[in-house]
XYZ file of C-alpha atoms in Angstrom:
360
model
C 12.033 -35.671 38.296
C 9.108 -38.121 38.762
C 5.624 -36.609 39.115
C 3.708 -37.726 42.219
C 0.254 -39.179 42.078
C -1.037 -36.135 43.899
C 0.433 -33.801 41.324
C -1.014 -35.989 38.510
C -4.513 -35.623 40.044
C -4.059 -31.828 40.158
C -3.017 -31.525 36.517
C -5.581 -30.052 34.137
C -6.782 -32.563 31.575
C -7.713 -30.966 28.248
C -10.171 -32.531 25.850
C -8.891 -33.510 22.403
C -10.603 -30.458 20.878
C -9.169 -28.010 23.482
C -5.733 -29.622 23.242
C -5.825 -29.117 19.407
C -6.830 -25.448 19.842
C -4.049 -24.790 22.383
C -1.510 -26.613 20.256
C -2.578 -24.879 17.054
C -2.555 -21.452 18.727
C 0.850 -21.652 20.342
C 2.680 -23.487 17.566
C 1.124 -22.018 14.370
C 1.083 -18.324 14.748
C 0.099 -17.302 18.288
C 1.299 -13.750 18.779
C 0.741 -11.433 21.692
C 0.748 -7.817 20.527
C 2.567 -5.518 22.994
C 0.275 -3.791 25.443
C 1.544 -0.331 24.483
C 0.465 -1.014 20.866
C -3.037 -2.156 21.899
C -3.576 1.018 23.981
C -1.677 3.368 21.655
C -3.323 6.819 21.487
C -3.441 8.074 17.895
C -3.596 4.655 16.161
C -7.010 3.509 14.905
C -8.558 0.270 16.136
C -8.623 -1.108 12.549
C -4.942 -0.332 12.090
C -4.194 -2.213 15.316
C -6.094 -5.210 13.893
C -4.065 -5.112 10.715
C -0.895 -4.809 12.677
C -1.852 -7.901 14.749
C -2.575 -9.817 11.521
C 0.708 -8.921 9.811
C 2.568 -9.697 13.069
C 1.077 -13.229 12.926
C 2.662 -13.772 9.503
C 5.996 -12.309 10.655
C 5.986 -14.778 13.550
C 5.526 -17.651 11.131
C 7.939 -16.588 8.381
C 10.728 -14.817 10.338
C 11.816 -11.191 10.114
C 9.241 -10.216 7.415
C 5.911 -11.252 5.954
C 4.334 -10.896 2.526
C 0.504 -11.516 2.697
C -1.481 -10.118 -0.182
C -3.860 -7.214 0.263
C -6.900 -9.467 -0.261
C -5.503 -11.936 2.257
C -5.227 -9.195 4.835
C -8.679 -7.783 3.933
C -10.391 -11.173 4.364
C -8.496 -11.986 7.575
C -9.337 -8.605 9.132
C -12.954 -8.429 7.918
C -12.490 -5.246 5.875
C -12.513 -4.293 2.243
C -9.302 -4.315 0.152
C -9.364 -0.525 -0.029
C -9.692 -0.311 3.777
C -6.786 -2.752 4.189
C -4.589 -0.466 2.037
C -5.753 2.545 4.053
C -4.793 0.993 7.397
C -1.493 -0.410 6.086
C -0.680 3.145 4.901
C -1.512 4.424 8.433
C 0.847 1.883 10.012
C 3.622 2.831 7.568
C 3.105 6.562 8.008
C 3.082 6.296 11.814
C 6.222 4.136 11.871
C 4.816 0.756 13.059
C 5.800 -1.255 9.963
C 8.034 -0.900 6.959
C 6.647 -1.769 3.545
C 8.935 -2.875 0.694
C 7.606 -3.264 -2.785
C 9.053 -6.333 -4.457
C 8.067 -5.669 -8.068
C 5.368 -6.393 -10.611
C 3.065 -9.296 -9.835
C 4.522 -9.826 -6.373
C 3.114 -8.996 -2.919
C 4.700 -6.390 -0.658
C 7.136 -7.332 2.074
C 6.208 -6.079 5.589
C 8.685 -5.575 8.467
C 7.496 -4.998 12.083
C 9.474 -2.069 13.610
C 10.735 -2.582 17.172
C 8.431 -0.855 19.604
C 11.262 1.154 21.105
C 11.788 2.745 17.694
C 8.237 3.928 17.183
C 7.897 7.623 18.065
C 4.125 7.529 18.444
C 4.361 4.871 21.140
C 6.642 7.164 23.215
C 4.196 10.073 22.840
C 1.289 7.690 23.732
C 2.993 6.439 26.879
C 3.584 10.056 28.123
C -0.091 10.814 27.517
C -1.126 7.788 29.575
C 1.185 9.011 32.376
C -0.620 12.345 32.306
C -4.029 10.617 32.383
C -3.045 8.619 35.425
C -1.699 11.701 37.168
C -4.915 13.746 36.602
C -7.157 10.868 37.737
C -5.158 10.402 40.921
C -4.852 14.153 41.589
C -8.566 14.648 42.152
C -11.580 12.390 42.591
C -13.638 14.958 40.689
C -11.705 14.128 37.485
C -13.381 11.345 35.449
C -12.616 9.454 32.234
C -15.532 11.183 30.581
C -13.955 14.558 31.249
C -10.538 13.331 30.122
C -11.988 11.966 26.856
C -13.697 15.257 25.971
C -10.611 17.306 26.953
C -8.436 14.975 24.963
C -10.454 15.580 21.785
C -9.943 19.393 22.268
C -6.158 19.084 22.753
C -5.667 16.774 19.768
C -7.788 19.120 17.555
C -5.516 21.982 18.655
C -2.337 20.010 17.774
C -3.802 19.260 14.284
C -4.790 22.875 13.803
C -1.149 23.761 14.256
C -0.293 21.555 11.332
C 1.139 18.644 13.317
C 0.248 14.950 14.018
C 0.882 13.126 17.235
C 3.424 10.806 15.646
C 5.494 13.877 14.613
C 5.967 15.106 18.175
C 9.034 14.598 20.344
C 8.312 12.600 23.498
C 10.134 15.064 25.813
C 9.488 16.539 29.242
C 8.647 19.812 27.446
C 5.847 18.019 25.583
C 4.641 16.330 28.734
C 4.312 19.627 30.611
C 2.569 21.346 27.717
C 0.133 18.449 27.268
C -0.714 18.345 31.050
C -1.219 22.122 31.144
C -3.507 22.182 28.143
C -5.424 19.091 29.219
C -6.159 20.706 32.578
C -7.265 23.886 30.802
C -9.572 21.894 28.519
C -11.154 20.125 31.422
C -11.815 23.417 33.177
C -13.136 25.087 30.062
C -10.283 27.528 29.845
C -8.371 28.752 26.783
C -5.535 26.506 25.630
C -1.986 27.725 25.131
C -0.251 27.204 21.758
C 1.829 24.023 21.571
C 3.830 25.106 18.476
C 7.051 25.084 20.513
C 6.979 21.324 20.768
C 9.662 20.137 18.304
C 8.631 17.887 15.459
C 10.326 14.595 14.668
C 11.992 14.690 11.215
C 10.472 12.121 8.862
C 12.610 9.018 8.803
C 13.736 7.725 5.413
C 14.674 4.100 5.198
C 16.615 2.392 2.411
C 14.212 -0.568 2.275
C 10.814 1.055 2.421
C 9.161 3.273 -0.118
C 8.140 6.706 1.246
C 4.430 6.782 1.942
C 3.892 10.198 3.655
C 3.191 13.230 1.418
C 5.948 15.728 0.862
C 5.844 19.107 2.600
C 3.426 21.488 0.862
C 3.688 25.183 0.193
C 1.366 27.812 1.538
C -0.704 27.666 -1.583
C -1.367 23.946 -0.985
C 0.559 22.795 -4.011
C 3.382 20.345 -3.793
C 6.707 22.107 -4.723
C 8.292 18.795 -5.944
C 7.572 17.529 -9.455
C 5.124 14.614 -9.270
C 7.542 12.306 -11.255
C 10.047 12.671 -8.369
C 7.467 11.842 -5.687
C 5.973 8.613 -4.453
C 2.791 7.581 -6.400
C 0.732 7.687 -3.169
C 0.982 11.530 -3.404
C -0.158 11.667 -7.098
C -3.569 13.035 -7.922
C -5.761 12.103 -10.853
C -4.279 14.835 -13.102
C -0.824 13.506 -12.472
C -1.787 10.081 -13.648
C -3.441 11.495 -16.790
C -0.287 13.432 -17.525
C 1.771 10.267 -17.022
C -0.503 8.486 -19.526
C 0.003 11.330 -22.035
C 3.814 10.927 -21.648
C 3.629 7.111 -22.315
C 1.336 7.697 -25.274
C 3.767 10.192 -26.812
C 6.716 7.830 -26.106
C 5.025 4.861 -27.752
C 3.178 6.497 -30.692
C 5.235 9.669 -31.284
C 2.030 11.697 -31.204
C 0.303 13.937 -28.717
C -2.860 12.620 -27.071
C -5.994 14.495 -28.129
C -9.279 14.947 -26.165
C -10.736 16.685 -23.186
C -8.623 16.820 -19.982
C -11.799 16.809 -17.839
C -13.102 13.702 -19.544
C -9.702 11.938 -19.225
C -9.565 12.807 -15.480
C -12.977 11.173 -15.045
C -11.781 8.053 -16.924
C -8.655 7.809 -14.710
C -10.672 8.304 -11.531
C -13.040 5.524 -12.619
C -10.129 3.195 -13.382
C -8.693 3.821 -9.969
C -11.969 2.873 -8.292
C -12.092 -0.353 -10.415
C -8.759 -1.518 -8.971
C -10.491 -2.912 -5.884
C -8.525 -1.048 -3.329
C -5.062 -1.530 -4.721
C -2.626 1.312 -4.012
C -1.855 4.133 -6.434
C 1.508 2.468 -7.171
C -0.484 -0.203 -9.007
C -2.285 2.272 -11.367
C 1.119 3.327 -12.732
C 1.947 -0.349 -13.331
C -1.441 -0.833 -15.018
C -0.729 2.076 -17.428
C 2.732 0.666 -18.299
C 1.259 -2.861 -18.864
C -1.469 -1.380 -21.109
C 1.157 -0.165 -23.553
C 3.021 -3.495 -23.345
C 0.087 -5.705 -24.185
C -0.252 -4.751 -27.792
C -3.682 -3.050 -28.038
C -4.311 -1.580 -31.480
C -5.907 1.511 -29.910
C -3.702 3.032 -27.252
C -5.808 6.059 -26.142
C -6.899 6.727 -22.600
C -10.494 6.193 -23.678
C -9.559 2.579 -24.636
C -7.689 2.163 -21.395
C -10.808 3.143 -19.498
C -13.264 0.757 -21.172
C -15.276 -1.678 -19.048
C -13.304 -4.822 -18.313
C -9.914 -3.374 -19.299
C -8.643 -3.225 -15.743
C -9.503 -6.925 -15.303
C -7.545 -7.808 -18.432
C -4.494 -5.870 -17.303
C -4.728 -7.402 -13.820
C -4.668 -10.903 -15.329
C -1.698 -9.973 -17.490
C 0.248 -8.643 -14.539
C -0.673 -11.748 -12.492
C 0.387 -14.524 -14.864
C 1.247 -12.953 -18.231
C -1.997 -14.043 -19.880
C -3.369 -11.669 -22.565
C -7.005 -11.493 -23.752
C -7.889 -14.082 -26.371
C -8.349 -11.473 -29.121
C -4.894 -10.110 -28.614
C -3.429 -13.623 -28.614
C -5.387 -14.443 -31.765
C -4.122 -11.238 -33.390
C -0.531 -12.253 -32.684
C -1.146 -15.754 -34.120
C -2.776 -14.308 -37.241
C 0.053 -11.906 -37.750
C 2.552 -14.769 -37.381
C 0.594 -16.887 -39.882
C 0.514 -14.016 -42.375
C 4.257 -13.571 -42.009
C 4.838 -17.218 -42.685
C 2.606 -17.070 -45.775
C 4.400 -14.050 -46.989
C 7.748 -15.702 -46.492
C 6.514 -18.818 -48.443
C 5.235 -16.716 -51.260
C 8.488 -14.888 -51.411
C 10.383 -18.171 -51.548
C 8.128 -19.441 -54.343
C 8.672 -16.275 -56.356
C 12.379 -16.512 -55.811
C 12.217 -20.217 -56.882
C 10.426 -19.399 -60.116
C 12.861 -16.698 -60.843
C 15.779 -19.032 -60.371
C 14.193 -21.730 -62.531
C 13.439 -19.230 -65.316
C 16.976 -17.931 -65.095
C 18.318 -21.526 -65.335
C 16.252 -22.150 -68.505
C 17.547 -18.939 -70.023
C 21.094 -20.100 -69.320
C 20.391 -23.434 -71.018
C 20.279 -25.492 -67.835
C 18.019 -28.222 -69.455
C 20.442 -28.689 -72.292
C 23.355 -29.072 -69.871
C 21.606 -32.005 -68.223
């Protein structure tokens, strides 16, 4: 259909710079995060930013994305350790699925459909309650709601529950409304323990990231080797190192447990925000690289984490280990040559004894 001259005059003319910005935004990763995610109660602002950033990569690459931790950290303006923290929050609360692809490779991230995120259902019910209370009385204000909200959430946590573990039911809605009113009026809150919890979902593609249920004593009743590394403590990693040392050397590791815990804690800090899964990989790589000394003290020396990171990244070993391998290879060649020479002399002497010269 031809455009009239009048319509042409009414069309907005963008400058070259603005046209580029619009084109680049809509065709190279423009993503609008769902409104319910932006206003989700119980999800931190930083986690929402990381969600937005990962969603941009998913938009560009298809059903999943695989940006590195440092890529996410730089793009979101946070440290690498903070990026890991907020990714863990998104995984724990069901917004994304994280799949570990193996040594030296970045994780795969999948965005979960919003209708499958339990926390979003709970959040939407809470917003309905907010709207109801504000419309019910002009005396109610956002300031009162905010303070009352803190009291109610603190009560939920005191009962050993998180918002994303609640069922978004009418029962929950009534209990939340009743307690929010009580908190605003300064009255005592009723227990909300009757609200059923959502069972933790286990997916075939993503590694479990939430801690296992704990006993009344606060100790995990599942052996640490059967749990996800995110739930390991420093003592677990030290024990894992002892196991590897025994496996490789056939000897028990000696030394002070307290000192070894300090070394392992320092090594974890030197990993620049990488997850605890990586520390286990670092320990395994340490025993693969061929260090003469295989103790935990040698593992914790300054610069060792950087050497192992380089090895995991591209297979490069420190120059002194490479030189040691070359020297050992040269010595082996020299030994083989010497053996051949000795064997040659022995054959020549044997030939003379048998009268080989006379036979010629």
